[in-house]
Amino acid sequence: MAFDIRKFKAHYGDANAEATACREDVALFDFSFMSRGTVSGPRAGDVLARLISRPLTDMDVGAIRYCLREAEDGHLLADLTVWRTDSETFEVMSGRPDDIEDLVNVASELGQVAYNLTDESRIFALQGPQSFNAIKPMLSPHEAERLANLNYFRTMELKLASVPVRIGRLGYTGERGFELIVPANEAVRIWSGLAERARPAGFIAADMLRIEAGFVLFVNEFVLPVGAHEVGLAGFSTSNFSSTSLQPEVELIAFTAKASCDVELFQPPATIQRPKKPGELTVTSACGSVQAKGVLGLGYALKERNAGCSFHDPNGQFVNIRNVTRPYFDPEKKRPRGPWC
């Protein structure tokens, strides 16, 4: 299935309340639109090296890493996570189905074993300070103790309501939480159990929360040809994206503004271009933010500009634009690593 946010569940009645539940309590998201694959064998690392520039050979079993998928010239195509599940096996999750197809094809070329597991599982996310308390009643005391000690960007297998589940401590909201990979035939039962203690939330809330946290959405932020350093993700790439035809250099910033368009599930028009002059802002994401009490967005501006530069949107959809800290919420990014309540 192509990644089309307009086809996702938008909300469960009140997107703002769903986002607030995530920040203050716990929310439950269905991220089963993600694609998932696995590769195994003595050269599984070589398969991933053909697809991802970030080194992965030093990952220990149980580690998760955020990675980028880049074109040959280094411009960004998608972001994904790699989960090391044993000494010769990695799992990959991406919103871009092509990444999993490429994983399977490259593995075949190198004589390794890879499968597309997308249809075999569902991916749920518990996000918010009460995530552990929401899942704990579905765990045995032993499994609850194991999960309580799981560190950020680590994964493990456990039994949730007697169902084997892979769980990772990470998320897309800037909050403490978990992502769960659940067998498809048990998904309804697991969702129902979690929903007794966590508020179901749709993609409007997820989009709002990730913008507040400064996270990219590949179908928005990567619609322009940009390199990892321009998005603030240079630490996850060894590629050196440069093209004299795309100069001058840009950077992704956060902003508040007034909008003349509907910003729920906002996506940039296909005609957008990299900014060429100081003050031009190419808007890629926007939402009605609970934290900002108004429109909050992400967009590209020239990196070299005067301090206090005023911004304008060439498309005329946003006015009264003000540059703010990215991430807008929890700028020191301490909350995802915080202790359980």
C-alpha positions as a LaTeX table, in Angstrom:
\begin{tabular}{lrrr}
\hline
Residue & $x$ (\AA) & $y$ (\AA) & $z$ (\AA) \\
\hline
Met1 & 0.00 & 0.00 & 0.00 \\
Ala2 & 1.35 & 3.42 & $-0.94$ \\
Phe3 & 1.91 & 5.84 & 1.94 \\
Asp4 & $-1.08$ & 8.20 & 1.65 \\
Ile5 & $-1.93$ & 10.03 & 4.86 \\
Arg6 & $-5.38$ & 10.97 & 3.52 \\
Lys7 & $-6.32$ & 7.29 & 3.64 \\
Phe8 & $-5.29$ & 6.79 & 7.26 \\
Lys9 & $-7.69$ & 6.93 & 10.20 \\
Ala10 & $-7.79$ & 10.68 & 10.86 \\
His11 & $-9.20$ & 10.67 & 14.40 \\
Tyr12 & $-11.42$ & 8.87 & 16.89 \\
Gly13 & $-13.70$ & 11.83 & 17.54 \\
Asp14 & $-11.42$ & 14.61 & 18.83 \\
Ala15 & $-7.87$ & 14.94 & 17.50 \\
Asn16 & $-6.88$ & 17.64 & 20.00 \\
Ala17 & $-8.03$ & 15.51 & 22.93 \\
Glu18 & $-6.12$ & 12.56 & 21.48 \\
Ala19 & $-2.92$ & 14.61 & 21.27 \\
Thr20 & $-3.46$ & 15.91 & 24.80 \\
Ala21 & $-3.92$ & 12.35 & 26.06 \\
Cys22 & $-0.55$ & 11.46 & 24.55 \\
Arg23 & 1.20 & 14.38 & 26.25 \\
Glu24 & $-0.48$ & 13.96 & 29.64 \\
Asp25 & $-1.55$ & 10.32 & 29.89 \\
Val26 & $-1.35$ & 7.68 & 27.13 \\
Ala27 & $-2.60$ & 7.29 & 23.56 \\
Leu28 & $-2.81$ & 4.26 & 21.29 \\
Phe29 & $-1.95$ & 4.55 & 17.58 \\
Asp30 & $-2.33$ & 2.08 & 14.73 \\
Phe31 & 0.77 & 2.43 & 12.54 \\
Ser32 & 0.05 & $-0.67$ & 10.45 \\
Phe33 & 0.48 & 1.43 & 7.30 \\
Met34 & 4.23 & 0.90 & 7.82 \\
Ser35 & 6.05 & $-1.68$ & 5.71 \\
Arg36 & 8.18 & $-4.30$ & 7.45 \\
Gly37 & 10.82 & $-6.75$ & 6.29 \\
Thr38 & 13.54 & $-9.00$ & 7.65 \\
Val39 & 16.94 & $-10.10$ & 6.37 \\
Ser40 & 19.11 & $-12.85$ & 7.81 \\
Gly41 & 22.36 & $-14.59$ & 7.04 \\
Pro42 & 26.10 & $-14.07$ & 7.59 \\
Arg43 & 26.05 & $-11.19$ & 5.09 \\
Ala44 & 22.86 & $-9.54$ & 6.29 \\
Gly45 & 24.90 & $-6.49$ & 7.26 \\
Asp46 & 26.22 & $-6.25$ & 3.69 \\
Val47 & 22.65 & $-6.21$ & 2.40 \\
Leu48 & 21.78 & $-3.26$ & 4.63 \\
Ala49 & 25.01 & $-1.47$ & 3.69 \\
Arg50 & 23.79 & $-1.43$ & 0.07 \\
Leu51 & 20.65 & 0.40 & 1.19 \\
Ile52 & 21.70 & 2.54 & 4.16 \\
Ser53 & 24.80 & 4.68 & 4.63 \\
Arg54 & 24.75 & 4.68 & 8.43 \\
Pro55 & 27.10 & 1.98 & 9.76 \\
Leu56 & 25.24 & $-0.90$ & 11.42 \\
Thr57 & 27.92 & $-3.55$ & 11.99 \\
Asp58 & 28.51 & $-2.40$ & 15.58 \\
Met59 & 24.85 & $-2.85$ & 16.57 \\
Asp60 & 24.38 & $-5.38$ & 19.33 \\
Val61 & 21.42 & $-7.73$ & 19.50 \\
Gly62 & 18.38 & $-5.86$ & 20.80 \\
Ala63 & 19.45 & $-2.47$ & 19.44 \\
Ile64 & 17.30 & $-0.23$ & 17.22 \\
Arg65 & 18.74 & 2.46 & 14.97 \\
Tyr66 & 17.15 & 5.33 & 13.09 \\
Cys67 & 18.45 & 5.40 & 9.51 \\
Leu68 & 17.97 & 7.21 & 6.22 \\
Arg69 & 17.38 & 5.95 & 2.72 \\
Glu70 & 19.20 & 8.12 & 0.21 \\
Ala71 & 19.40 & 8.33 & $-3.57$ \\
Glu72 & 22.72 & 7.81 & $-5.34$ \\
Asp73 & 23.46 & 11.54 & $-5.18$ \\
Gly74 & 22.67 & 11.60 & $-1.44$ \\
His75 & 19.29 & 13.34 & $-1.44$ \\
Leu76 & 16.82 & 11.85 & 1.01 \\
Leu77 & 14.14 & 9.36 & $-0.01$ \\
Ala78 & 12.80 & 8.07 & 3.32 \\
Asp79 & 13.65 & 7.42 & 6.94 \\
Leu80 & 13.37 & 4.02 & 8.59 \\
Thr81 & 14.34 & 2.00 & 11.64 \\
Val82 & 16.55 & $-1.09$ & 11.78 \\
Trp83 & 16.04 & $-3.58$ & 14.61 \\
Arg84 & 18.73 & $-6.20$ & 15.31 \\
Thr85 & 16.86 & $-9.26$ & 16.55 \\
Asp86 & 19.74 & $-11.77$ & 16.65 \\
Ser87 & 23.37 & $-12.07$ & 15.55 \\
Glu88 & 22.49 & $-12.59$ & 11.87 \\
Thr89 & 19.00 & $-11.08$ & 11.61 \\
Phe90 & 17.75 & $-7.53$ & 11.18 \\
Glu91 & 14.24 & $-6.19$ & 10.78 \\
Val92 & 13.51 & $-3.00$ & 8.84 \\
Met93 & 10.46 & $-0.76$ & 9.17 \\
Ser94 & 9.74 & 2.01 & 6.67 \\
Gly95 & 6.77 & 4.02 & 5.46 \\
Arg96 & 8.05 & 3.54 & 1.92 \\
Pro97 & 7.16 & 0.08 & 0.53 \\
Asp98 & 9.97 & 0.31 & $-2.05$ \\
Asp99 & 12.52 & 0.04 & 0.77 \\
Ile100 & 11.29 & $-3.42$ & 1.74 \\
Glu101 & 11.14 & $-4.53$ & $-1.89$ \\
Asp102 & 14.73 & $-3.36$ & $-2.33$ \\
Leu103 & 15.76 & $-5.21$ & 0.83 \\
Val104 & 14.39 & $-8.48$ & $-0.56$ \\
Asn105 & 15.98 & $-7.92$ & $-3.98$ \\
Val106 & 19.45 & $-7.03$ & $-2.65$ \\
Ala107 & 19.36 & $-9.99$ & $-0.25$ \\
Ser108 & 18.66 & $-12.29$ & $-3.19$ \\
Glu109 & 21.62 & $-10.84$ & $-5.10$ \\
Leu110 & 23.93 & $-11.49$ & $-2.13$ \\
Gly111 & 22.59 & $-14.94$ & $-1.34$ \\
Gln112 & 20.92 & $-13.97$ & 1.92 \\
Val113 & 17.36 & $-14.63$ & 3.08 \\
Ala114 & 14.84 & $-11.78$ & 3.23 \\
Tyr115 & 11.07 & $-11.58$ & 3.50 \\
Asn116 & 8.41 & $-8.92$ & 3.30 \\
Leu117 & 6.49 & $-9.31$ & 6.58 \\
Thr118 & 4.09 & $-6.40$ & 6.13 \\
Asp119 & 0.93 & $-8.49$ & 5.76 \\
Glu120 & 1.83 & $-10.83$ & 8.61 \\
Ser121 & 1.75 & $-8.24$ & 11.37 \\
Arg122 & 0.16 & $-5.08$ & 12.69 \\
Ile123 & 2.12 & $-2.24$ & 14.25 \\
Phe124 & 0.67 & $-0.42$ & 17.25 \\
Ala125 & 2.22 & 2.39 & 19.30 \\
Leu126 & 1.54 & 3.23 & 22.93 \\
Gln127 & 2.75 & 6.76 & 23.53 \\
Gly128 & 2.70 & 8.97 & 26.60 \\
Pro129 & 3.94 & 9.07 & 30.20 \\
Gln130 & 1.49 & 6.34 & 31.28 \\
Ser131 & 2.42 & 3.90 & 28.50 \\
Phe132 & 3.98 & 1.37 & 30.84 \\
Asn133 & 1.01 & 1.44 & 33.23 \\
Ala134 & $-1.35$ & 0.91 & 30.28 \\
Ile135 & 0.42 & $-2.23$ & 29.07 \\
Lys136 & 1.40 & $-3.68$ & 32.46 \\
Pro137 & $-1.97$ & $-5.38$ & 33.23 \\
Met138 & $-1.57$ & $-7.47$ & 30.05 \\
Leu139 & 1.84 & $-8.78$ & 31.16 \\
Ser140 & 2.95 & $-11.38$ & 33.66 \\
Pro141 & 4.96 & $-9.96$ & 36.60 \\
His142 & 8.15 & $-11.34$ & 35.05 \\
Glu143 & 7.46 & $-9.79$ & 31.63 \\
Ala144 & 6.47 & $-6.49$ & 33.25 \\
Glu145 & 9.80 & $-6.35$ & 35.07 \\
Arg146 & 11.68 & $-7.07$ & 31.86 \\
Leu147 & 9.80 & $-4.34$ & 30.00 \\
Ala148 & 10.28 & $-1.80$ & 32.79 \\
Asn149 & 14.04 & $-2.17$ & 32.31 \\
Leu150 & 13.98 & $-1.80$ & 28.51 \\
Asn151 & 16.07 & 1.20 & 27.48 \\
Tyr152 & 15.35 & 3.77 & 24.79 \\
Phe153 & 15.86 & 2.47 & 21.24 \\
Arg154 & 16.04 & $-1.13$ & 22.43 \\
Thr155 & 13.84 & $-4.07$ & 21.48 \\
Met156 & 12.83 & $-7.39$ & 22.99 \\
Glu157 & 10.30 & $-10.19$ & 22.55 \\
Leu158 & 7.71 & $-10.84$ & 25.23 \\
Lys159 & 4.26 & $-12.32$ & 25.71 \\
Leu160 & 1.44 & $-9.81$ & 25.81 \\
Ala161 & $-1.82$ & $-11.43$ & 26.95 \\
Ser162 & $-0.08$ & $-14.74$ & 26.10 \\
Val163 & 0.64 & $-13.53$ & 22.53 \\
Pro164 & 4.30 & $-13.41$ & 21.34 \\
Val165 & 4.99 & $-9.76$ & 20.50 \\
Arg166 & 8.10 & $-7.80$ & 19.55 \\
Ile167 & 8.28 & $-4.47$ & 21.32 \\
Gly168 & 10.61 & $-1.50$ & 20.99 \\
Arg169 & 10.99 & 1.51 & 23.24 \\
Leu170 & 10.71 & 4.41 & 20.80 \\
Gly171 & 8.03 & 6.47 & 19.09 \\
Tyr172 & 7.01 & 9.26 & 16.74 \\
Thr173 & 5.60 & 11.70 & 19.28 \\
Gly174 & 8.50 & 12.93 & 21.40 \\
Glu175 & 7.05 & 11.02 & 24.38 \\
Arg176 & 7.90 & 7.93 & 26.35 \\
Gly177 & 6.35 & 4.89 & 24.77 \\
Phe178 & 6.53 & 1.66 & 22.85 \\
Glu179 & 6.00 & 0.30 & 19.37 \\
Leu180 & 4.53 & $-3.20$ & 19.20 \\
Ile181 & 4.71 & $-5.69$ & 16.33 \\
Val182 & 1.70 & $-7.95$ & 16.76 \\
Pro183 & 0.71 & $-11.06$ & 14.76 \\
Ala184 & $-2.08$ & $-10.06$ & 12.37 \\
Asn185 & $-4.42$ & $-12.79$ & 13.61 \\
Glu186 & $-4.17$ & $-11.49$ & 17.20 \\
Ala187 & $-4.27$ & $-7.77$ & 16.39 \\
Val188 & $-7.94$ & $-7.13$ & 17.19 \\
Arg189 & $-7.66$ & $-8.75$ & 20.61 \\
Ile190 & $-4.46$ & $-6.92$ & 21.50 \\
Trp191 & $-5.82$ & $-3.57$ & 20.30 \\
Ser192 & $-9.00$ & $-4.04$ & 22.32 \\
Gly193 & $-7.03$ & $-4.85$ & 25.46 \\
Leu194 & $-4.75$ & $-1.85$ & 25.09 \\
Ala195 & $-7.67$ & 0.46 & 24.23 \\
Glu196 & $-9.22$ & $-0.27$ & 27.63 \\
Arg197 & $-6.42$ & 1.77 & 29.22 \\
Ala198 & $-5.12$ & 4.01 & 26.40 \\
Arg199 & $-7.07$ & 6.49 & 24.29 \\
Pro200 & $-7.12$ & 5.51 & 20.59 \\
Ala201 & $-5.67$ & 8.29 & 18.43 \\
Gly202 & $-5.58$ & 8.94 & 14.70 \\
Phe203 & $-3.10$ & 10.44 & 12.29 \\
Ile204 & $-4.13$ & 14.08 & 12.84 \\
Ala205 & $-2.90$ & 13.75 & 16.42 \\
Ala206 & 0.19 & 11.80 & 15.33 \\
Asp207 & 1.04 & 14.48 & 12.77 \\
Met208 & 0.59 & 17.25 & 15.32 \\
Leu209 & 2.74 & 15.49 & 17.90 \\
Arg210 & 5.59 & 14.73 & 15.48 \\
Ile211 & 5.64 & 18.35 & 14.23 \\
Glu212 & 5.79 & 19.59 & 17.83 \\
Ala213 & 8.67 & 17.15 & 18.38 \\
Gly214 & 10.45 & 18.37 & 15.22 \\
Phe215 & 10.27 & 15.00 & 13.43 \\
Val216 & 10.10 & 14.69 & 9.66 \\
Leu217 & 7.46 & 12.93 & 7.58 \\
Phe218 & 9.21 & 11.66 & 4.47 \\
Val219 & 6.31 & 12.36 & 2.08 \\
Asn220 & 6.40 & 16.00 & 3.26 \\
Glu221 & 9.94 & 16.96 & 4.24 \\
Phe222 & 11.68 & 14.87 & 1.56 \\
Val223 & 9.45 & 15.98 & $-1.32$ \\
Leu224 & 12.24 & 18.45 & $-2.14$ \\
Pro225 & 15.74 & 17.24 & $-3.02$ \\
Val226 & 17.52 & 17.81 & 0.30 \\
Gly227 & 20.49 & 16.24 & 2.04 \\
Ala228 & 20.68 & 14.90 & 5.58 \\
His229 & 22.66 & 17.91 & 6.80 \\
Glu230 & 19.94 & 20.27 & 5.56 \\
Val231 & 17.32 & 18.44 & 7.62 \\
Gly232 & 19.45 & 18.30 & 10.76 \\
Leu233 & 20.08 & 14.56 & 10.33 \\
Ala234 & 23.75 & 14.53 & 9.33 \\
Gly235 & 24.57 & 12.27 & 12.28 \\
Phe236 & 22.57 & 9.46 & 10.66 \\
Ser237 & 24.32 & 9.55 & 7.28 \\
Thr238 & 27.78 & 9.30 & 5.79 \\
Ser239 & 26.65 & 10.56 & 2.38 \\
Asn240 & 27.82 & 13.94 & 1.14 \\
Phe241 & 24.87 & 15.41 & $-0.72$ \\
Ser242 & 25.89 & 18.36 & $-2.84$ \\
Ser243 & 24.70 & 19.77 & $-6.10$ \\
Thr244 & 25.70 & 23.13 & $-7.45$ \\
Ser245 & 22.36 & 23.28 & $-9.23$ \\
Leu246 & 20.57 & 23.23 & $-5.87$ \\
Gln247 & 22.60 & 25.89 & $-4.10$ \\
Pro248 & 22.29 & 27.84 & $-1.89$ \\
Glu249 & 22.10 & 25.54 & 1.12 \\
Val250 & 18.85 & 25.35 & 3.06 \\
Glu251 & 17.86 & 24.18 & 6.55 \\
Leu252 & 14.67 & 22.81 & 8.04 \\
Ile253 & 13.16 & 25.14 & 10.64 \\
Ala254 & 10.03 & 25.26 & 12.79 \\
Phe255 & 7.62 & 28.18 & 12.68 \\
Thr256 & 4.32 & 29.51 & 13.95 \\
Ala257 & 1.97 & 31.38 & 11.62 \\
Lys258 & $-1.57$ & 32.21 & 10.59 \\
Ala259 & $-2.97$ & 30.00 & 7.82 \\
Ser260 & $-5.50$ & 30.65 & 5.07 \\
Cys261 & $-5.76$ & 26.90 & 4.34 \\
Asp262 & $-6.85$ & 23.84 & 6.28 \\
Val263 & $-3.76$ & 22.55 & 8.07 \\
Glu264 & $-5.16$ & 19.20 & 9.19 \\
Leu265 & $-3.05$ & 16.53 & 7.45 \\
Phe266 & $-1.34$ & 19.30 & 5.48 \\
Gln267 & 0.84 & 18.27 & 2.57 \\
Pro268 & 2.87 & 20.62 & 0.38 \\
Pro269 & 1.83 & 21.20 & $-3.23$ \\
Ala270 & 3.73 & 19.25 & $-5.87$ \\
Thr271 & 5.03 & 22.53 & $-7.33$ \\
Ile272 & 7.04 & 23.65 & $-4.29$ \\
Gln273 & 10.69 & 24.54 & $-4.77$ \\
Arg274 & 13.74 & 25.08 & $-2.62$ \\
Pro275 & 13.87 & 28.68 & $-1.37$ \\
Lys276 & 16.16 & 30.91 & $-3.40$ \\
Lys277 & 16.13 & 34.19 & $-1.47$ \\
Pro278 & 16.51 & 35.13 & 2.20 \\
Gly279 & 13.09 & 35.29 & 3.83 \\
Glu280 & 11.46 & 32.73 & 1.54 \\
Leu281 & 10.00 & 29.80 & 3.46 \\
Thr282 & 9.07 & 26.58 & 1.68 \\
Val283 & 6.44 & 25.08 & 3.97 \\
Thr284 & 6.42 & 21.28 & 4.10 \\
Ser285 & 4.32 & 20.52 & 7.20 \\
Ala286 & 1.74 & 22.33 & 9.31 \\
Cys287 & $-0.80$ & 21.54 & 12.00 \\
Gly288 & $-3.10$ & 23.13 & 14.53 \\
Ser289 & $-0.89$ & 22.56 & 17.56 \\
Val290 & $-2.24$ & 22.19 & 21.08 \\
Gln291 & 1.16 & 23.13 & 22.50 \\
Ala292 & 1.59 & 26.21 & 20.28 \\
Lys293 & $-2.10$ & 27.16 & 20.61 \\
Gly294 & $-2.23$ & 27.78 & 16.87 \\
Val295 & $-0.54$ & 26.87 & 13.62 \\
Leu296 & 2.86 & 25.21 & 13.97 \\
Gly297 & 4.84 & 23.96 & 11.00 \\
Leu298 & 8.12 & 22.93 & 9.43 \\
Gly299 & 9.71 & 24.33 & 6.32 \\
Tyr300 & 12.95 & 25.14 & 4.53 \\
Ala301 & 14.72 & 28.50 & 4.60 \\
Leu302 & 18.14 & 29.58 & 3.38 \\
Lys303 & 20.78 & 28.68 & 5.93 \\
Glu304 & 22.65 & 31.94 & 5.34 \\
Arg305 & 20.29 & 34.72 & 6.36 \\
Asn306 & 20.36 & 37.73 & 8.64 \\
Ala307 & 19.51 & 37.31 & 12.31 \\
Gly308 & 15.88 & 38.22 & 12.88 \\
Cys309 & 15.07 & 37.71 & 9.20 \\
Ser310 & 11.33 & 37.98 & 8.47 \\
Phe311 & 9.75 & 35.15 & 6.49 \\
His312 & 7.10 & 34.90 & 3.81 \\
Asp313 & 5.42 & 31.98 & 2.07 \\
Pro314 & 5.64 & 32.32 & $-1.74$ \\
Asn315 & 2.44 & 30.26 & $-2.03$ \\
Gly316 & 0.54 & 32.73 & 0.13 \\
Gln317 & $-0.98$ & 30.11 & 2.46 \\
Phe318 & 0.82 & 31.26 & 5.61 \\
Val319 & 1.33 & 34.78 & 7.03 \\
Asn320 & 2.70 & 36.28 & 10.26 \\
Ile321 & 5.44 & 33.65 & 10.15 \\
Arg322 & 7.75 & 33.47 & 13.16 \\
Asn323 & 10.77 & 31.19 & 13.48 \\
Val324 & 10.66 & 29.08 & 16.68 \\
Thr325 & 12.83 & 26.42 & 18.26 \\
Arg326 & 12.90 & 23.01 & 16.60 \\
Pro327 & 11.77 & 20.90 & 18.30 \\
Tyr328 & 9.12 & 23.24 & 19.63 \\
Phe329 & 8.14 & 20.78 & 22.37 \\
Asp330 & 10.78 & 19.39 & 24.74 \\
Pro331 & 13.74 & 20.99 & 22.90 \\
Glu332 & 16.26 & 19.00 & 24.96 \\
Lys333 & 14.50 & 15.73 & 24.00 \\
Lys334 & 14.52 & 14.39 & 27.55 \\
Arg335 & 10.97 & 13.07 & 27.75 \\
Pro336 & 11.36 & 9.90 & 25.63 \\
Arg337 & 14.19 & 8.74 & 27.89 \\
Gly338 & 12.44 & 9.69 & 31.13 \\
Pro339 & 11.38 & 7.29 & 33.89 \\
Trp340 & 7.98 & 5.64 & 33.87 \\
Cys341 & 5.31 & 7.32 & 35.97 \\
\hline
\end{tabular}
